[in-house]
XYZ file of C-alpha atoms in Angstrom:
690
model
C 85.529 62.544 46.544
C 88.693 63.912 44.875
C 88.281 65.502 41.408
C 89.152 63.380 38.385
C 92.128 64.790 36.495
C 92.592 64.650 32.692
C 95.906 62.778 32.704
C 94.732 59.984 35.024
C 93.604 57.745 32.146
C 96.889 58.201 30.330
C 98.802 57.394 33.470
C 96.691 54.260 34.043
C 97.383 53.003 30.469
C 101.122 53.219 30.974
C 101.208 51.670 34.395
C 98.676 48.804 34.200
C 101.066 46.144 33.008
C 101.973 42.719 34.355
C 100.108 40.127 36.379
C 97.793 41.443 39.053
C 98.588 40.345 42.610
C 96.015 40.124 45.359
C 97.292 40.911 48.889
C 95.221 39.749 51.775
C 95.696 41.781 55.057
C 94.868 40.394 58.421
C 93.734 42.881 61.054
C 93.896 45.902 58.740
C 94.661 49.230 60.465
C 93.038 52.009 58.519
C 91.212 55.232 59.257
C 88.515 57.250 57.572
C 89.312 60.884 56.885
C 86.669 63.410 56.002
C 87.730 65.554 53.068
C 86.397 69.096 53.197
C 88.028 70.574 50.114
C 89.884 69.773 46.882
C 93.283 70.177 48.591
C 92.467 68.223 51.683
C 93.328 64.895 50.123
C 96.939 65.934 49.655
C 97.514 67.256 53.194
C 99.465 65.042 55.637
C 97.199 63.164 58.013
C 98.122 63.287 61.692
C 98.568 59.795 62.998
C 98.582 58.886 66.658
C 100.380 55.812 67.746
C 98.225 53.609 69.904
C 99.350 52.817 73.434
C 99.020 49.431 74.981
C 98.188 48.753 78.622
C 101.827 48.292 79.674
C 102.824 51.739 78.359
C 99.886 53.397 80.094
C 100.863 51.703 83.315
C 104.458 52.995 83.082
C 103.261 56.554 82.366
C 100.963 56.459 85.362
C 103.768 55.109 87.542
C 106.114 57.905 86.441
C 103.478 60.558 87.152
C 102.771 58.994 90.536
C 106.497 58.983 91.324
C 106.759 62.692 90.476
C 103.689 63.494 92.553
C 105.075 61.556 95.520
C 108.402 63.381 95.126
C 106.687 66.772 95.162
C 104.590 65.824 98.168
C 107.700 64.567 99.959
C 109.512 67.841 99.236
C 106.600 69.937 100.473
C 106.284 67.735 103.563
C 110.021 68.098 104.276
C 109.898 71.883 103.918
C 106.761 72.110 106.039
C 108.235 69.842 108.698
C 111.489 71.838 108.736
C 109.481 75.038 109.130
C 107.477 73.549 111.981
C 110.689 72.319 113.617
C 112.235 75.784 113.374
C 109.091 77.367 114.834
C 108.988 74.761 117.615
C 112.654 75.350 118.404
C 112.088 79.104 118.463
C 109.023 78.785 120.681
C 110.871 76.438 123.026
C 112.813 79.499 124.203
C 109.590 81.160 125.311
C 110.007 82.106 128.957
C 107.038 81.685 131.319
C 107.351 85.384 132.140
C 108.261 86.338 128.590
C 104.804 87.320 127.476
C 104.019 90.947 126.846
C 103.098 93.006 129.880
C 99.969 94.908 129.030
C 99.724 97.083 132.123
C 97.367 100.008 131.759
C 97.234 99.481 127.974
C 94.993 96.455 128.496
C 91.942 98.313 127.145
C 92.839 97.624 123.508
C 93.535 93.940 124.134
C 90.217 93.587 125.957
C 88.336 95.202 123.056
C 90.032 92.887 120.542
C 89.182 89.816 122.641
C 85.509 90.793 122.823
C 85.456 91.395 119.093
C 87.092 88.000 118.496
C 84.603 86.151 120.719
C 81.666 87.825 118.983
C 83.072 87.001 115.533
C 83.467 83.317 116.461
C 79.834 83.124 117.585
C 78.608 84.820 114.407
C 80.816 82.574 112.260
C 79.331 79.439 113.825
C 75.811 80.789 113.318
C 76.505 81.816 109.701
C 78.066 78.405 108.940
C 74.945 76.581 110.137
C 72.786 78.911 108.039
C 75.005 78.353 105.002
C 74.704 74.559 105.085
C 70.932 74.862 105.528
C 70.721 76.851 102.295
C 70.077 80.295 103.820
C 72.990 82.001 102.082
C 70.944 83.862 99.468
C 71.573 87.148 101.282
C 75.284 87.220 100.458
C 75.022 88.803 97.010
C 73.158 92.131 96.605
C 71.628 90.884 93.361
C 70.193 87.813 95.084
C 68.776 89.500 98.149
C 65.135 88.884 98.841
C 63.061 91.056 101.190
C 62.876 89.311 104.533
C 59.173 90.078 104.767
C 58.456 87.694 101.855
C 60.331 84.756 103.349
C 58.594 81.723 104.729
C 59.872 80.975 108.218
C 60.964 77.338 108.400
C 62.041 76.986 112.019
C 62.969 78.908 115.137
C 66.608 79.029 114.050
C 65.510 80.391 110.685
C 63.486 83.053 112.479
C 66.542 84.076 114.509
C 68.649 84.183 111.345
C 66.131 86.391 109.543
C 66.061 88.692 112.569
C 69.850 88.877 112.515
C 69.734 89.831 108.831
C 67.279 92.659 109.527
C 69.371 93.897 112.471
C 72.525 93.722 110.394
C 71.105 95.604 107.421
C 69.138 98.275 109.312
C 71.285 99.079 112.363
C 74.810 97.644 112.098
C 75.699 98.292 108.456
C 74.958 102.087 108.360
C 77.452 103.124 111.098
C 80.088 100.773 109.676
C 79.572 102.325 106.239
C 79.916 105.815 107.688
C 83.109 104.923 109.581
C 84.587 103.155 106.563
C 83.860 106.146 104.300
C 85.516 108.449 106.837
C 88.609 106.212 106.996
C 88.726 105.915 103.201
C 88.719 109.715 102.893
C 91.602 109.919 105.381
C 93.369 107.156 103.484
C 93.045 109.048 100.201
C 94.236 112.319 101.757
C 97.294 110.618 103.209
C 97.955 108.899 99.875
C 97.828 112.244 98.063
C 100.246 113.698 100.626
C 102.662 110.819 100.038
C 102.349 111.198 96.278
C 103.122 114.930 96.517
C 106.196 114.157 98.638
C 107.420 111.715 95.997
C 106.862 114.264 93.236
C 108.803 116.808 95.277
C 111.652 114.318 95.644
C 111.648 113.689 91.880
C 111.808 117.443 91.288
C 114.806 117.747 93.618
C 116.563 114.933 91.755
C 115.693 116.406 88.362
C 116.844 119.936 89.229
C 119.784 118.604 91.290
C 118.873 120.867 94.188
C 121.494 120.537 96.894
C 122.696 122.759 99.767
C 126.129 124.120 98.906
C 128.895 126.080 100.658
C 132.216 127.676 99.663
C 135.145 125.400 99.011
C 137.201 127.006 101.798
C 134.617 128.447 104.191
C 136.992 128.866 107.146
C 139.884 130.453 105.301
C 141.000 133.648 107.000
C 144.027 135.564 105.785
C 144.239 137.385 109.095
C 144.345 134.137 111.084
C 147.623 132.888 112.482
C 149.420 129.831 111.231
C 147.669 128.027 108.387
C 145.283 130.868 107.660
C 142.094 129.022 108.708
C 139.741 130.012 111.537
C 137.695 126.998 112.641
C 134.750 127.553 114.990
C 134.575 125.849 118.371
C 132.551 122.627 118.196
C 131.197 120.583 121.094
C 130.471 116.905 120.368
C 128.114 115.032 122.704
C 127.592 111.255 122.934
C 124.653 110.524 125.275
C 124.410 106.867 126.278
C 122.813 104.608 128.863
C 123.994 101.032 129.448
C 125.337 100.789 125.901
C 127.705 97.887 126.484
C 127.681 96.691 122.892
C 128.368 99.968 121.048
C 130.093 102.471 123.356
C 133.595 101.605 122.147
C 132.977 102.025 118.426
C 131.016 105.270 118.800
C 133.680 106.901 120.971
C 136.362 105.691 118.567
C 134.592 107.173 115.538
C 133.932 110.551 117.192
C 137.498 110.845 118.440
C 138.748 110.482 114.850
C 136.777 113.447 113.496
C 138.914 115.641 111.249
C 138.888 118.929 113.152
C 141.610 120.925 114.930
C 142.079 119.364 118.355
C 142.112 122.702 120.101
C 138.751 123.608 118.529
C 136.760 120.520 119.553
C 135.633 118.940 122.824
C 134.020 115.495 123.124
C 131.553 114.927 125.971
C 130.717 111.322 126.803
C 127.426 111.651 128.702
C 127.006 108.347 130.483
C 123.701 107.668 132.242
C 124.469 103.997 132.866
C 123.338 102.499 136.161
C 125.577 99.457 135.705
C 128.921 100.097 137.414
C 130.790 97.636 135.186
C 129.646 99.524 132.078
C 130.632 102.814 133.696
C 134.137 101.494 134.300
C 134.425 100.310 130.696
C 133.397 103.701 129.334
C 135.773 105.501 131.703
C 138.623 103.296 130.510
C 137.753 104.006 126.868
C 137.695 107.762 127.533
C 141.051 107.519 129.347
C 142.539 105.650 126.382
C 141.611 108.364 123.896
C 142.571 111.118 126.305
C 146.064 109.646 126.441
C 146.165 109.883 122.641
C 145.697 113.642 122.826
C 141.968 113.860 122.193
C 140.126 116.567 124.121
C 137.524 114.282 125.714
C 135.788 114.208 129.104
C 133.493 111.745 130.887
C 130.308 112.890 132.632
C 127.977 110.821 134.801
C 124.841 112.135 136.497
C 124.026 111.047 140.002
C 120.374 112.044 139.603
C 119.177 110.452 136.354
C 115.956 112.340 135.612
C 114.474 113.335 132.279
C 116.053 110.514 130.273
C 118.063 111.762 127.277
C 116.710 115.315 127.501
C 117.814 115.560 131.133
C 121.240 114.217 130.206
C 121.738 116.762 127.420
C 120.367 119.589 129.559
C 122.810 118.773 132.350
C 125.741 118.723 129.917
C 124.803 122.092 128.382
C 124.776 123.702 131.823
C 128.570 123.379 132.176
C 130.460 126.683 132.269
C 132.907 125.776 129.507
C 130.056 125.337 127.001
C 129.888 129.129 126.627
C 133.109 129.026 124.607
C 131.578 126.814 121.913
C 129.433 127.910 118.978
C 128.060 124.591 117.683
C 127.153 121.225 119.178
C 127.065 117.918 117.312
C 125.067 115.054 118.829
C 125.568 111.340 118.184
C 123.767 108.453 119.846
C 125.861 105.586 121.145
C 125.503 103.420 118.019
C 126.351 106.174 115.516
C 129.717 106.364 113.809
C 130.356 109.528 111.787
C 132.990 109.620 109.089
C 136.093 111.716 109.837
C 134.926 114.478 107.449
C 131.492 114.849 109.079
C 132.148 118.254 110.672
C 133.799 119.619 107.533
C 130.680 118.679 105.529
C 128.112 120.089 107.976
C 129.533 123.031 109.967
C 130.459 125.143 106.862
C 126.751 125.516 106.055
C 126.389 127.796 109.093
C 128.889 130.335 107.762
C 127.240 133.493 106.398
C 123.839 131.990 107.236
C 122.841 133.453 110.625
C 119.240 132.152 110.402
C 120.366 128.523 110.147
C 119.870 126.619 113.400
C 120.262 122.930 112.460
C 122.083 120.798 109.901
C 120.819 117.207 109.815
C 122.645 114.295 108.175
C 121.191 111.045 106.877
C 121.346 107.674 108.617
C 122.647 104.509 106.966
C 122.395 101.075 108.516
C 125.126 98.511 108.777
C 122.725 95.673 109.648
C 119.953 96.425 107.151
C 120.364 92.961 105.557
C 120.597 91.051 108.834
C 117.042 89.648 108.753
C 113.590 90.355 107.356
C 112.762 92.817 110.149
C 115.823 94.981 109.451
C 115.071 94.958 105.705
C 111.534 96.215 106.317
C 112.792 98.925 108.673
C 115.291 100.036 106.052
C 112.421 100.611 103.578
C 110.603 102.920 105.981
C 113.673 104.851 107.078
C 114.978 105.314 103.526
C 111.644 106.855 102.551
C 111.667 109.016 105.686
C 115.109 110.486 105.010
C 115.268 110.669 101.230
C 111.674 111.799 100.672
C 110.096 113.298 103.800
C 113.166 114.954 105.324
C 114.691 116.095 102.046
C 111.477 117.571 100.616
C 110.627 119.333 103.889
C 114.167 120.699 104.163
C 114.269 122.042 100.604
C 110.769 123.535 100.360
C 109.936 124.378 104.011
C 113.320 124.709 105.775
C 111.755 122.665 108.574
C 111.603 119.011 109.592
C 111.742 117.033 112.779
C 115.206 116.704 114.277
C 116.155 113.023 114.409
C 117.894 113.316 117.790
C 121.319 112.368 116.450
C 123.706 112.872 113.512
C 122.956 116.596 113.525
C 124.737 119.866 114.328
C 122.952 122.618 116.246
C 123.854 126.266 116.626
C 124.028 126.615 120.405
C 122.418 130.063 120.180
C 119.358 128.478 118.515
C 119.072 125.937 121.341
C 119.287 128.617 124.001
C 116.781 130.979 122.350
C 114.320 128.094 121.900
C 114.379 127.219 125.592
C 116.967 124.445 125.595
C 116.284 120.777 126.221
C 113.012 120.091 128.036
C 112.051 116.905 129.871
C 108.314 117.088 129.234
C 108.091 114.404 126.497
C 109.941 111.323 125.261
C 110.660 113.027 121.902
C 112.966 115.796 123.049
C 114.415 116.029 119.522
C 111.054 116.862 117.938
C 110.246 119.193 120.826
C 113.335 121.369 120.341
C 112.848 121.344 116.538
C 109.263 122.641 116.797
C 110.218 125.349 119.304
C 113.188 126.441 117.170
C 110.910 126.621 114.126
C 108.458 128.779 116.055
C 111.359 131.136 116.853
C 112.197 131.541 113.169
C 115.243 129.260 112.853
C 115.789 127.385 109.575
C 116.974 123.819 109.030
C 119.047 122.137 106.317
C 119.002 118.441 105.504
C 122.029 116.840 103.801
C 121.049 113.652 102.034
C 124.588 112.917 100.827
C 126.199 113.124 104.292
C 125.617 109.710 105.829
C 126.281 108.412 109.320
C 126.481 104.705 110.045
C 124.204 103.253 112.731
C 122.030 100.245 113.594
C 118.357 99.370 113.398
C 116.774 97.066 116.019
C 117.168 93.404 115.124
C 114.508 92.030 117.472
C 110.801 92.743 117.322
C 110.770 93.509 121.053
C 113.271 96.358 120.640
C 111.603 97.635 117.480
C 108.151 97.640 119.046
C 109.320 99.658 122.057
C 111.082 102.109 119.796
C 107.966 102.589 117.653
C 105.798 103.018 120.760
C 108.014 105.887 121.913
C 108.179 107.435 118.445
C 104.359 107.498 118.128
C 103.280 108.352 121.673
C 105.756 111.209 122.102
C 104.495 113.323 119.166
C 100.949 113.182 120.530
C 102.195 114.319 123.936
C 104.053 117.150 122.241
C 101.011 118.113 120.157
C 98.908 118.561 123.291
C 101.630 120.647 124.926
C 102.624 122.942 122.054
C 99.296 123.479 120.243
C 98.693 126.727 122.089
C 102.222 127.960 121.378
C 101.779 127.215 117.681
C 98.497 129.125 117.465
C 99.889 132.171 119.291
C 103.294 132.237 117.571
C 104.324 134.960 115.127
C 105.197 132.676 112.218
C 103.235 132.759 108.960
C 99.770 131.191 108.840
C 100.811 128.632 106.224
C 103.625 127.486 108.532
C 101.114 127.059 111.360
C 98.864 125.071 109.043
C 101.788 122.884 107.973
C 102.710 122.182 111.599
C 99.206 121.376 112.790
C 97.588 119.724 109.754
C 100.489 117.941 108.072
C 103.301 117.515 110.576
C 101.169 116.460 113.554
C 97.648 115.487 112.501
C 98.123 113.818 109.112
C 101.477 112.075 109.617
C 101.401 111.402 113.348
C 97.693 110.910 114.195
C 95.662 110.128 111.070
C 98.101 107.594 109.598
C 98.041 105.107 112.537
C 94.316 105.750 113.110
C 93.012 104.833 109.658
C 95.609 102.089 109.119
C 94.511 100.191 112.222
C 90.800 101.013 112.014
C 90.359 100.316 108.307
C 92.458 97.182 107.818
C 92.345 95.544 111.258
C 88.800 96.383 112.440
C 86.485 97.467 109.611
C 87.725 94.970 107.011
C 87.156 91.826 109.162
C 83.911 93.339 110.414
C 82.564 93.709 106.870
C 82.972 89.956 106.358
C 80.192 89.472 108.923
C 78.269 92.501 107.653
C 78.468 92.155 103.849
C 76.161 95.149 103.366
C 79.180 97.352 104.279
C 81.733 95.526 102.132
C 84.870 97.491 101.230
C 85.727 97.878 97.526
C 88.708 95.982 96.163
C 90.657 99.141 95.272
C 90.734 100.129 98.945
C 92.226 96.876 100.211
C 94.391 96.018 97.209
C 95.164 98.567 94.515
C 95.892 101.740 96.484
C 97.855 100.005 99.300
C 100.041 98.255 96.718
C 100.616 101.541 94.884
C 101.519 103.319 98.140
C 103.895 100.507 99.056
C 105.457 100.879 95.619
C 106.065 104.577 96.310
C 107.607 103.763 99.690
C 110.051 101.367 98.044
C 111.297 103.870 95.447
C 114.174 105.202 97.630
C 115.367 101.604 98.207
C 114.895 99.824 94.854
C 116.759 96.694 96.004
C 113.860 96.046 98.403
C 111.194 95.578 95.699
C 111.050 91.786 96.249
C 109.776 92.560 99.756
C 106.797 94.679 98.708
C 104.196 92.137 99.883
C 105.862 91.433 103.279
C 106.299 95.182 103.714
C 102.600 95.883 103.093
C 101.506 93.125 105.490
C 104.024 94.070 108.185
C 103.069 97.749 108.101
C 99.448 96.775 108.747
C 100.663 94.549 111.571
C 102.600 97.413 113.163
C 99.490 99.605 113.022
C 98.204 98.070 116.264
C 101.351 99.209 118.114
C 101.304 102.655 116.520
C 97.580 103.121 117.161
C 97.942 102.081 120.788
C 100.901 104.440 121.237
C 99.080 107.305 119.531
C 96.024 106.958 121.780
C 98.212 106.577 124.881
C 100.149 109.740 124.062
C 97.096 111.776 123.111
C 95.105 110.903 126.233
C 98.051 110.293 128.606
C 97.226 106.608 129.061
C 99.462 103.766 130.194
C 103.130 103.966 129.273
C 103.022 107.203 127.296
C 106.025 108.612 129.199
C 108.046 105.412 129.266
C 111.572 105.490 127.840
C 113.316 102.180 127.178
C 116.764 102.245 125.591
C 116.697 100.470 122.217
C 118.739 97.284 122.390
C 121.811 97.310 120.134
C 123.691 94.365 118.662
C 127.031 96.093 118.230
C 127.406 95.195 114.547
C 128.283 98.690 113.348
C 131.328 99.098 111.113
C 133.013 95.817 111.882
C 135.583 96.437 109.139
C 136.535 99.766 110.712
C 136.934 98.130 114.100
C 139.237 95.507 112.621
C 141.407 98.145 111.000
C 141.621 100.075 114.265
C 142.561 96.920 116.140
C 145.326 96.148 113.665
C 146.768 99.642 114.068
C 146.906 99.318 117.847
C 149.999 97.144 118.152
C 151.159 95.813 121.534
C 153.999 98.366 121.548
C 151.534 101.243 121.242
C 149.384 99.685 123.925
C 152.336 99.471 126.282
C 153.193 103.090 125.522
C 149.624 104.062 126.356
C 149.664 102.213 129.665
C 152.813 104.036 130.774
C 150.852 107.255 131.160
C 148.021 105.647 133.127
C 147.839 105.722 136.910
C 147.946 102.557 138.999
C 144.221 102.701 139.809
C 143.296 103.140 136.130
C 145.654 100.329 135.185
C 143.959 98.069 137.747
C 140.548 98.945 136.279
C 141.778 98.139 132.760
C 143.064 94.753 133.889
C 139.768 93.985 135.633
C 137.819 94.919 132.499
C 139.974 92.648 130.344
C 139.333 89.767 132.740
C 135.581 90.460 132.646
C 135.617 90.348 128.838
C 137.425 87.003 128.888
C 134.984 85.549 131.425
C 131.909 86.835 129.602
C 129.149 84.241 129.655
C 127.008 83.508 126.591
C 123.777 85.465 126.585
C 120.647 83.345 126.783
C 117.962 84.270 124.284
C 114.242 83.904 124.875
C 111.070 84.238 122.872
C 108.208 86.541 123.757
C 104.461 86.267 123.188
C 102.445 89.334 122.132
C 98.782 89.097 123.094
C 97.286 91.857 120.948
C 98.943 90.574 117.778
C 97.797 87.004 118.469
C 94.232 88.089 119.158
C 94.143 90.081 115.923
C 95.626 87.092 114.061
C 92.748 84.839 115.139
C 90.257 87.608 114.395
C 91.521 88.072 110.830
C 91.713 84.324 110.193
C 88.137 83.967 111.466
C 87.054 86.706 109.059
C 88.934 84.910 106.257
C 86.932 81.731 106.914
C 83.732 83.785 106.856
C 84.726 85.309 103.498
C 84.819 81.806 102.003
C 81.088 81.490 102.587
C 80.556 84.607 100.473
C 83.127 83.535 97.831
C 85.096 86.792 98.187
C 88.456 85.934 96.623
C 90.536 89.087 97.129
C 89.190 89.652 100.638
C 89.937 86.055 101.584
C 93.553 86.140 100.441
C 94.205 89.507 102.059
C 92.688 88.447 105.387
C 94.444 85.091 105.328
C 97.937 86.470 104.633
C 97.403 89.373 107.021
C 96.243 86.966 109.729
C 99.287 84.731 109.195
C 101.534 87.800 109.448
C 99.931 88.790 112.752
C 100.391 85.197 113.932
C 104.107 85.179 113.096
C 104.639 88.517 114.808
C 102.550 87.512 117.828
C 104.711 84.410 118.304
C 107.873 86.541 117.940
C 108.989 84.652 114.836
C 110.256 87.736 113.015
C 113.655 89.219 113.733
C 116.208 88.033 116.256
C 115.313 86.674 119.652
C 115.678 89.050 122.563
C 118.383 88.441 125.142
């Protein structure tokens, strides 16, 4: 009750005047309010307006309309996605599935593992619905000896629990601990590389040279003495990119009498040979010192091609050799930014430039490749070049001192990574390397998963071949012990062998296995926190790719099956360890440059060019123009990848099993990883192959 105030009586005396009126209210609407303090009576009371049945009905109808709209939108998106997948899969050729060959051993092991997991899942599901799931949590486990056997199936289940805990879990725990240790070591190595990169950025460490390195007052004419440079363009059936690469190399800013361009064509298609010959003839007529070479005996792949070209007598007159693959387009100032580093530096054997990619935003696959390659060049190559003066030659966009090549034994045909082979042998002979992160050469990354997978297989099987072949030479070489340790432990073992081993074993084998053997469950920080942090470090050189951190993490685990298979094949000489397949190009490089070149080449200039061409060459040019006009559209097909599909079903099966144990993080990781394997296995990432 409210307190009685002193002036209330006085107020009542003044106001109680007149005739009292009685008001009768029908259906009074009042409420009772509980007063908890002296001031509560004067606070505003919240009033809620009552709703009749008609208003409630309209509200429910509006909410139902919104729900139906959302469901319709989700159904439309899902149906569109299914239609796109169906359309993509409709291009699947009957013979378009992956050929396993002698690499079938891994696919067979995955299939057996998948079949066993399905049987165990069915058994565990029956046990779960019968109430025998009290063994899932360690805190709820009861000794099996105290259990009362209810039936024969219960007896089998209890026996499976004893077998799982006593014999299966211990080796899985040991293997998982071993992989976790490797994972942590590799993570520390990557963290150190990133810190080294930050130090280089902070200190602004950068290889420098004199402003006018080739100035010579005793030289005739302009007073500059430029060294002789040989430029090589090895190619094989590069129909899409031969023209733009030759065009870019022929426009290098270097005295024409001090440079020679070798077009090393290993094509087995006569029409492509004629096209390349015509392109070489065109630039030769413009005054470029360029020659065309074609081997009749095509052995040794790219290494054999380069070795054959270096055996020419006129090579003795040249001091340096620059190498560009068929899809690379150097800027005109490339030689003036790289060759000067050799002056007054007789121990320098290689200058490597960075790659940039014209099609990095073409699709999701190219974006993910760009993340990896940006980290490789800006972090791995730059840190190794600054602190160790050694890194693996990338096979292109680099300048070699010819003397370093010759003293190191030249190009050898023993592996599919001839670039890494010559780099290791040059390092063992004491030559130093320089990496230039600010000198960039335009190129392409594979746009189809088929091309990317074959490229990665070669890049991961070749180093293991090379490791077997050069281990003895490394141990017996005269270089410092710490350089030997860096080569063996870091360069080969940690980054070429351990990385694909633990990535595949830990996340594609052990993790799904622990769903069926919960006694060996992996901690959350192994499957979530550290991988996300490592992915974050990988994305630092390409900050625009941060929205793709989750797809990048999942895709890298998906690629681990290819890298692991290639690593084992190269280490033990299995299957296609010495197989070289030319990476398919799309010919998208520097389209703006090509347009500008085309505009410069007016019909008058073209007619002037044709005047100096022989009748046979003119006939070939006319035939090539007719072939280009009659070019038929390329049919694209889809391909099925068995190992990826088998792993997809395995991971999804493990995800279903994790639901029985209510493991949230494990379930989401396995589910998304399984879906990623499924998309890759159905070839739904990247462009379709032609």
